[in-house]
Short mmCIF file of C-alpha atoms in Angstrom, two decimals:
data_model
loop_
_atom_site.label_atom_id
_atom_site.label_comp_id
_atom_site.label_asym_id
_atom_site.label_seq_id
_atom_site.Cartn_x
_atom_site.Cartn_y
_atom_site.Cartn_z
CA MET Z 30 -25.01 -2.35 -7.96
CA LEU Z 31 -22.07 -2.25 -5.64
CA SER Z 32 -23.93 -4.83 -3.36
CA LEU Z 33 -24.27 -7.25 -6.19
CA ILE Z 34 -21.02 -6.74 -7.26
CA MET Z 35 -19.34 -7.18 -3.90
CA LYS Z 36 -21.88 -10.30 -3.39
CA ILE Z 37 -20.61 -12.05 -6.82
CA GLU Z 38 -16.75 -11.56 -6.51
CA TYR Z 39 -14.26 -9.39 -5.12
CA ASN Z 40 -10.35 -9.65 -4.12
CA SER Z 41 -9.32 -8.42 -0.71
CA GLU Z 42 -6.34 -7.16 -2.75
CA ASP Z 43 -8.78 -4.51 -4.41
CA LEU Z 44 -10.47 -3.43 -1.15
CA TYR Z 45 -7.08 -2.92 0.62
CA ALA Z 46 -6.00 -0.97 -2.63
CA PHE Z 47 -9.26 1.14 -2.42
CA LEU Z 48 -8.43 1.62 1.39
CA VAL Z 49 -4.59 2.78 0.90
CA ASP Z 50 -5.43 4.79 -2.06
CA SER Z 51 -8.11 6.91 -0.62
CA SER Z 52 -6.19 7.48 3.01
CA TYR Z 53 -3.13 8.40 0.84
CA LYS Z 54 -5.04 11.08 -0.89
CA ILE Z 55 -6.86 12.25 2.26
CA LEU Z 56 -3.69 12.76 4.10
CA LYS Z 57 -2.23 14.14 1.38
CA THR Z 58 -4.77 17.01 1.33
CA GLU Z 59 -3.71 20.03 3.14
CA ASN Z 60 -5.75 21.36 6.10
CA VAL Z 61 -8.12 17.93 5.77
CA TYR Z 62 -8.48 17.82 9.46
CA LYS Z 63 -11.09 20.70 9.25
CA ALA Z 64 -13.61 18.71 7.58
CA PHE Z 65 -13.94 16.81 10.95
CA TYR Z 66 -15.64 20.10 12.48
CA LYS Z 67 -18.38 19.81 10.02
CA ASP Z 68 -20.89 18.49 12.88
CA SER Z 69 -18.98 20.19 15.90
CA ASP Z 70 -19.64 23.75 17.87
CA PHE Z 71 -16.72 25.29 15.93
CA HIS Z 72 -18.55 25.07 12.40
CA TYR Z 73 -20.34 28.22 12.41
CA ASN Z 74 -20.72 28.18 8.89
CA ASP Z 75 -16.82 28.30 7.85
CA ILE Z 76 -16.23 27.79 4.32
CA GLU Z 77 -12.80 25.96 5.08
CA ILE Z 78 -14.72 23.47 6.85
CA ASP Z 79 -17.45 22.87 4.38
CA LEU Z 80 -14.60 22.99 1.74
CA ASN Z 81 -12.42 20.29 3.54
CA TYR Z 82 -15.61 18.10 3.81
CA GLU Z 83 -16.56 18.30 0.15
CA ILE Z 84 -13.08 17.46 -0.79
CA ILE Z 85 -13.00 14.30 1.30
CA ARG Z 86 -16.54 13.22 -0.06
CA LYS Z 87 -15.21 13.69 -3.49
CA ILE Z 88 -12.17 11.55 -2.82
CA LEU Z 89 -14.00 8.75 -1.14
CA PHE Z 90 -16.48 8.72 -4.31
CA ASP Z 91 -13.49 8.70 -6.59
CA CYS Z 92 -11.81 6.05 -4.93
CA LEU Z 93 -15.02 4.02 -4.71
CA THR Z 94 -16.06 4.61 -8.28
CA ASN Z 95 -12.17 3.02 -9.12
CA LEU Z 96 -12.78 -0.12 -7.15
CA ILE Z 97 -16.30 -0.79 -8.70
CA SER Z 98 -14.69 -0.49 -11.81
CA ARG Z 99 -11.76 -2.93 -11.00
CA ILE Z 100 -14.32 -5.33 -9.87
CA GLU Z 101 -16.53 -5.02 -12.83
CA ASP Z 102 -13.30 -5.38 -15.02
CA LYS Z 103 -12.21 -8.48 -13.20
CA ILE Z 104 -15.60 -10.04 -13.57
CA LYS Z 105 -15.34 -9.26 -17.32
CA GLY Z 106 -12.05 -10.75 -17.57
CA LEU Z 107 -9.91 -7.75 -17.50
CA GLU Z 108 -7.24 -7.49 -15.46
CA LYS Z 109 -5.22 -4.34 -14.36
CA LYS Z 110 -1.72 -4.47 -13.77
CA ASP Z 111 -1.12 -1.96 -11.13
CA PRO Z 112 -3.19 -2.97 -8.20
CA PHE Z 113 -2.61 0.61 -6.57
CA PRO Z 114 -3.31 3.27 -8.70
CA PHE Z 115 -2.21 6.11 -6.42
CA THR Z 116 -2.68 9.42 -8.31
#
């Protein structure tokens, strides 16, 4: 569905908002760097690494869902006023 939406219509401002929003939320997360050890020799079934990895996945999924919603709303003619929904 996303590929169909992206082929139909998208605004670079929406994509930029997705990138800024997701990076802001990831950087705001405490000890997020531990997620990057997921596929390394340091992993050793460390629960903090797995937890931070899942946090990043959730952040990206939520931001992507928000991007899809914004694009669908624009296609329907419903324009959201705030292009950068930082929460």
